[in-house]
Amino acid sequence: MTLVTATCTAPVNIAVVKYWGKRDTALILPTNSSLSVTLSQDHLRSLTSAQLVDGTAGDRLWLNGDEEEIKAGGRTAVCLEEMRAFRRIVEKANPSLPILSTSAVHIASENNFPTAAGLASSASGLSALIATLATLYDLAAHSVSPSDLSRIARQGSGSACRSMFGGFVAWEMGTRADGLDSVAVSVAPREHWPEMQALILVVSDAKKGTPSTAGMQRTVATSALLAHRIAHVVPARMAAMSAAILARDFDSFARETMADSNQFHAVALDTEPPIFYLNDVSRSIIALVTEINRVAVQNEGRVKCAYTFDAGPNAVIYALDKDVKDVLEVVLRYFPQQSAFPDPFGIKPAATTALPQGFNDKVIPVMADTSVSRIIHTEVGDGPRVLTNDESLLGPDGFPKKLAHK
């Protein structure tokens, strides 16, 4: 067989209007629309390679060097079948093309950040898989759009559909029972607001106590607050957030982002039994950001940063490039690091000793240097990238070049 292989990366996205709850668990159709910021793959990404192989052994998958079972009817199997269906349509319409849809596929994927630690690893991983298979099957050349692909990514991991685009992305919940209108669309590309940056404060690399899938269905079944959120809050917030992004209005963006994070975690607490994703360190971060903004409004008439928390204790703090050093230096004062800050943008931050005028230095205590294990500085980024075959995780034999050490 002629070597047919593809390698792509895909980004993490962090929602600023949260998705929580499914109206159809099989198709992963959400109870509400959501909106996210795609983060740069220069700092956070999933890398996936796929290769067609001879034989009848079937599809195989390696994640971070460990082989994972592809369960019949599971997320990966569903995505593989849907992507093959796209390719079969292309082959039927173009009989001269090689038949690729019948061959088994070997897949290797790795993340450069902790898996299942609240950093949206399933979103980037599934979108990388879809982007790689789309490249393998040459679907873009046959009018398959990123929104078409997002519909397949959604069936692997709901928020993965948003990682099919760069910049600022909406996942439209749709109304159809078959899910054909539940897709991701671009609100604005990265280039529209390139000044947007993010600080990710990794509070815990551990797996979540309550996985998102189980947690959200408990909320759907038991939370009266979720019903109010779906019917009244999210539609207005989607419109307000889109308007803030299009106007590059950081004050409005920040206030909507923090309000939505707060309500999402209130909904988690309103679940029976209640779900606790935040911990004491998370709440200290909220208090610190609130104080930074209180003083910024008092002194400058504007907010400087916004916190948001997904289903886990890790914080994402958004700030514009002109403010991110000031914000980071306050963060470093209260959350000292055991190792040197990586500083990918060369801003040379130092834990500040001179707080802004009027700042309450007792807002939180200086935390232990283990409270935040690391801080990742990144920015708004692009969508999936196609890499060269030299960067493949698979060798010419279709097996991973590196396997995990046991």
PDB file of N, CA, C and O in Angstrom, residues 128-164:
ATOM      1  N   ALA A 128      -8.313  17.387  17.130  1.00  0.00           N
ATOM      2  CA  ALA A 128      -7.102  16.976  16.405  1.00  0.00           C
ATOM      3  C   ALA A 128      -7.356  15.697  15.613  1.00  0.00           C
ATOM      4  O   ALA A 128      -6.883  15.549  14.480  1.00  0.00           O
ATOM      5  N   LEU A 129      -8.107  14.774  16.200  1.00  0.00           N
ATOM      6  CA  LEU A 129      -8.451  13.538  15.491  1.00  0.00           C
ATOM      7  C   LEU A 129      -9.255  13.851  14.231  1.00  0.00           C
ATOM      8  O   LEU A 129      -8.944  13.335  13.143  1.00  0.00           O
ATOM      9  N   ILE A 130     -10.269  14.706  14.357  1.00  0.00           N
ATOM     10  CA  ILE A 130     -11.121  15.028  13.206  1.00  0.00           C
ATOM     11  C   ILE A 130     -10.321  15.766  12.138  1.00  0.00           C
ATOM     12  O   ILE A 130     -10.436  15.485  10.935  1.00  0.00           O
ATOM     13  N   ALA A 131      -9.497  16.731  12.558  1.00  0.00           N
ATOM     14  CA  ALA A 131      -8.683  17.473  11.588  1.00  0.00           C
ATOM     15  C   ALA A 131      -7.722  16.549  10.853  1.00  0.00           C
ATOM     16  O   ALA A 131      -7.513  16.677   9.636  1.00  0.00           O
ATOM     17  N   THR A 132      -7.146  15.595  11.581  1.00  0.00           N
ATOM     18  CA  THR A 132      -6.186  14.665  10.972  1.00  0.00           C
ATOM     19  C   THR A 132      -6.878  13.739   9.984  1.00  0.00           C
ATOM     20  O   THR A 132      -6.376  13.502   8.870  1.00  0.00           O
ATOM     21  N   LEU A 133      -8.036  13.199  10.366  1.00  0.00           N
ATOM     22  CA  LEU A 133      -8.767  12.324   9.448  1.00  0.00           C
ATOM     23  C   LEU A 133      -9.270  13.095   8.233  1.00  0.00           C
ATOM     24  O   LEU A 133      -9.271  12.569   7.109  1.00  0.00           O
ATOM     25  N   ALA A 134      -9.673  14.350   8.434  1.00  0.00           N
ATOM     26  CA  ALA A 134     -10.107  15.168   7.294  1.00  0.00           C
ATOM     27  C   ALA A 134      -8.952  15.388   6.325  1.00  0.00           C
ATOM     28  O   ALA A 134      -9.147  15.385   5.094  1.00  0.00           O
ATOM     29  N   THR A 135      -7.752  15.564   6.845  1.00  0.00           N
ATOM     30  CA  THR A 135      -6.570  15.716   5.990  1.00  0.00           C
ATOM     31  C   THR A 135      -6.219  14.397   5.318  1.00  0.00           C
ATOM     32  O   THR A 135      -5.909  14.356   4.118  1.00  0.00           O
ATOM     33  N   LEU A 136      -6.285  13.315   6.071  1.00  0.00           N
ATOM     34  CA  LEU A 136      -6.006  11.986   5.523  1.00  0.00           C
ATOM     35  C   LEU A 136      -6.925  11.684   4.345  1.00  0.00           C
ATOM     36  O   LEU A 136      -6.497  11.153   3.312  1.00  0.00           O
ATOM     37  N   TYR A 137      -8.200  12.047   4.482  1.00  0.00           N
ATOM     38  CA  TYR A 137      -9.203  11.760   3.456  1.00  0.00           C
ATOM     39  C   TYR A 137      -9.376  12.907   2.455  1.00  0.00           C
ATOM     40  O   TYR A 137     -10.258  12.840   1.587  1.00  0.00           O
ATOM     41  N   ASP A 138      -8.578  13.964   2.600  1.00  0.00           N
ATOM     42  CA  ASP A 138      -8.591  15.100   1.648  1.00  0.00           C
ATOM     43  C   ASP A 138      -9.991  15.687   1.502  1.00  0.00           C
ATOM     44  O   ASP A 138     -10.452  15.982   0.395  1.00  0.00           O
ATOM     45  N   LEU A 139     -10.651  15.912   2.625  1.00  0.00           N
ATOM     46  CA  LEU A 139     -12.048  16.353   2.575  1.00  0.00           C
ATOM     47  C   LEU A 139     -12.189  17.831   2.231  1.00  0.00           C
ATOM     48  O   LEU A 139     -13.181  18.230   1.612  1.00  0.00           O
ATOM     49  N   ALA A 140     -11.225  18.660   2.626  1.00  0.00           N
ATOM     50  CA  ALA A 140     -11.339  20.091   2.334  1.00  0.00           C
ATOM     51  C   ALA A 140     -11.393  20.357   0.841  1.00  0.00           C
ATOM     52  O   ALA A 140     -12.056  21.296   0.387  1.00  0.00           O
ATOM     53  N   ALA A 141     -10.712  19.523   0.058  1.00  0.00           N
ATOM     54  CA  ALA A 141     -10.716  19.691  -1.393  1.00  0.00           C
ATOM     55  C   ALA A 141     -12.065  19.335  -2.009  1.00  0.00           C
ATOM     56  O   ALA A 141     -12.291  19.581  -3.201  1.00  0.00           O
ATOM     57  N   HIS A 142     -12.945  18.767  -1.184  1.00  0.00           N
ATOM     58  CA  HIS A 142     -14.255  18.339  -1.700  1.00  0.00           C
ATOM     59  C   HIS A 142     -15.385  18.997  -0.906  1.00  0.00           C
ATOM     60  O   HIS A 142     -16.431  18.378  -0.647  1.00  0.00           O
ATOM     61  N   SER A 143     -15.153  20.253  -0.541  1.00  0.00           N
ATOM     62  CA  SER A 143     -16.204  21.137   0.005  1.00  0.00           C
ATOM     63  C   SER A 143     -16.747  20.710   1.358  1.00  0.00           C
ATOM     64  O   SER A 143     -17.899  21.028   1.694  1.00  0.00           O
ATOM     65  N   VAL A 144     -15.947  20.005   2.151  1.00  0.00           N
ATOM     66  CA  VAL A 144     -16.334  19.729   3.530  1.00  0.00           C
ATOM     67  C   VAL A 144     -15.776  20.866   4.389  1.00  0.00           C
ATOM     68  O   VAL A 144     -14.563  21.073   4.436  1.00  0.00           O
ATOM     69  N   SER A 145     -16.645  21.609   5.054  1.00  0.00           N
ATOM     70  CA  SER A 145     -16.255  22.832   5.752  1.00  0.00           C
ATOM     71  C   SER A 145     -15.874  22.549   7.205  1.00  0.00           C
ATOM     72  O   SER A 145     -16.223  21.495   7.761  1.00  0.00           O
ATOM     73  N   PRO A 146     -15.200  23.509   7.865  1.00  0.00           N
ATOM     74  CA  PRO A 146     -14.927  23.348   9.301  1.00  0.00           C
ATOM     75  C   PRO A 146     -16.197  23.161  10.131  1.00  0.00           C
ATOM     76  O   PRO A 146     -16.195  22.413  11.111  1.00  0.00           O
ATOM     77  N   SER A 147     -17.287  23.834   9.759  1.00  0.00           N
ATOM     78  CA  SER A 147     -18.547  23.619  10.493  1.00  0.00           C
ATOM     79  C   SER A 147     -19.068  22.196  10.297  1.00  0.00           C
ATOM     80  O   SER A 147     -19.605  21.581  11.229  1.00  0.00           O
ATOM     81  N   ASP A 148     -18.912  21.651   9.073  1.00  0.00           N
ATOM     82  CA  ASP A 148     -19.287  20.244   8.845  1.00  0.00           C
ATOM     83  C   ASP A 148     -18.473  19.331   9.765  1.00  0.00           C
ATOM     84  O   ASP A 148     -19.011  18.406  10.380  1.00  0.00           O
ATOM     85  N   LEU A 149     -17.172  19.608   9.831  1.00  0.00           N
ATOM     86  CA  LEU A 149     -16.304  18.787  10.678  1.00  0.00           C
ATOM     87  C   LEU A 149     -16.637  18.971  12.153  1.00  0.00           C
ATOM     88  O   LEU A 149     -16.518  18.030  12.944  1.00  0.00           O
ATOM     89  N   SER A 150     -17.062  20.183  12.524  1.00  0.00           N
ATOM     90  CA  SER A 150     -17.389  20.431  13.929  1.00  0.00           C
ATOM     91  C   SER A 150     -18.564  19.567  14.386  1.00  0.00           C
ATOM     92  O   SER A 150     -18.642  19.192  15.560  1.00  0.00           O
ATOM     93  N   ARG A 151     -19.457  19.259  13.463  1.00  0.00           N
ATOM     94  CA  ARG A 151     -20.593  18.399  13.814  1.00  0.00           C
ATOM     95  C   ARG A 151     -20.117  17.005  14.209  1.00  0.00           C
ATOM     96  O   ARG A 151     -20.674  16.378  15.127  1.00  0.00           O
ATOM     97  N   ILE A 152     -19.060  16.520  13.529  1.00  0.00           N
ATOM     98  CA  ILE A 152     -18.495  15.210  13.880  1.00  0.00           C
ATOM     99  C   ILE A 152     -17.698  15.313  15.171  1.00  0.00           C
ATOM    100  O   ILE A 152     -17.817  14.451  16.059  1.00  0.00           O
ATOM    101  N   ALA A 153     -16.892  16.351  15.303  1.00  0.00           N
ATOM    102  CA  ALA A 153     -16.108  16.532  16.531  1.00  0.00           C
ATOM    103  C   ALA A 153     -17.013  16.596  17.754  1.00  0.00           C
ATOM    104  O   ALA A 153     -16.685  16.065  18.822  1.00  0.00           O
ATOM    105  N   ARG A 154     -18.160  17.246  17.606  1.00  0.00           N
ATOM    106  CA  ARG A 154     -19.126  17.357  18.705  1.00  0.00           C
ATOM    107  C   ARG A 154     -19.556  15.992  19.219  1.00  0.00           C
ATOM    108  O   ARG A 154     -19.781  15.805  20.414  1.00  0.00           O
ATOM    109  N   GLN A 155     -19.651  15.016  18.324  1.00  0.00           N
ATOM    110  CA  GLN A 155     -20.095  13.688  18.740  1.00  0.00           C
ATOM    111  C   GLN A 155     -19.008  12.929  19.491  1.00  0.00           C
ATOM    112  O   GLN A 155     -19.285  11.928  20.155  1.00  0.00           O
ATOM    113  N   GLY A 156     -17.773  13.423  19.405  1.00  0.00           N
ATOM    114  CA  GLY A 156     -16.699  12.830  20.190  1.00  0.00           C
ATOM    115  C   GLY A 156     -16.574  13.484  21.556  1.00  0.00           C
ATOM    116  O   GLY A 156     -16.436  12.808  22.576  1.00  0.00           O
ATOM    117  N   SER A 157     -16.619  14.804  21.568  1.00  0.00           N
ATOM    118  CA  SER A 157     -16.578  15.579  22.811  1.00  0.00           C
ATOM    119  C   SER A 157     -17.230  16.909  22.495  1.00  0.00           C
ATOM    120  O   SER A 157     -16.777  17.612  21.586  1.00  0.00           O
ATOM    121  N   GLY A 158     -18.270  17.267  23.232  1.00  0.00           N
ATOM    122  CA  GLY A 158     -19.071  18.430  22.865  1.00  0.00           C
ATOM    123  C   GLY A 158     -18.253  19.662  22.548  1.00  0.00           C
ATOM    124  O   GLY A 158     -18.359  20.240  21.461  1.00  0.00           O
ATOM    125  N   SER A 159     -17.402  20.078  23.474  1.00  0.00           N
ATOM    126  CA  SER A 159     -16.648  21.311  23.270  1.00  0.00           C
ATOM    127  C   SER A 159     -15.569  21.179  22.203  1.00  0.00           C
ATOM    128  O   SER A 159     -14.996  22.188  21.775  1.00  0.00           O
ATOM    129  N   ALA A 160     -15.293  19.953  21.732  1.00  0.00           N
ATOM    130  CA  ALA A 160     -14.317  19.770  20.654  1.00  0.00           C
ATOM    131  C   ALA A 160     -14.742  20.492  19.386  1.00  0.00           C
ATOM    132  O   ALA A 160     -13.899  20.916  18.595  1.00  0.00           O
ATOM    133  N   CYS A 161     -16.054  20.657  19.197  1.00  0.00           N
ATOM    134  CA  CYS A 161     -16.503  21.320  17.972  1.00  0.00           C
ATOM    135  C   CYS A 161     -15.973  22.749  17.897  1.00  0.00           C
ATOM    136  O   CYS A 161     -15.673  23.253  16.816  1.00  0.00           O
ATOM    137  N   ARG A 162     -15.800  23.397  19.064  1.00  0.00           N
ATOM    138  CA  ARG A 162     -15.307  24.775  19.053  1.00  0.00           C
ATOM    139  C   ARG A 162     -13.821  24.853  18.720  1.00  0.00           C
ATOM    140  O   ARG A 162     -13.340  25.906  18.288  1.00  0.00           O
ATOM    141  N   SER A 163     -13.079  23.773  18.935  1.00  0.00           N
ATOM    142  CA  SER A 163     -11.648  23.769  18.616  1.00  0.00           C
ATOM    143  C   SER A 163     -11.371  23.566  17.127  1.00  0.00           C
ATOM    144  O   SER A 163     -10.214  23.533  16.722  1.00  0.00           O
ATOM    145  N   MET A 164     -12.418  23.462  16.318  1.00  0.00           N
ATOM    146  CA  MET A 164     -12.221  23.371  14.871  1.00  0.00           C
ATOM    147  C   MET A 164     -11.990  24.744  14.252  1.00  0.00           C
ATOM    148  O   MET A 164     -11.709  24.849  13.054  1.00  0.00           O
TER     149      MET A 164
END
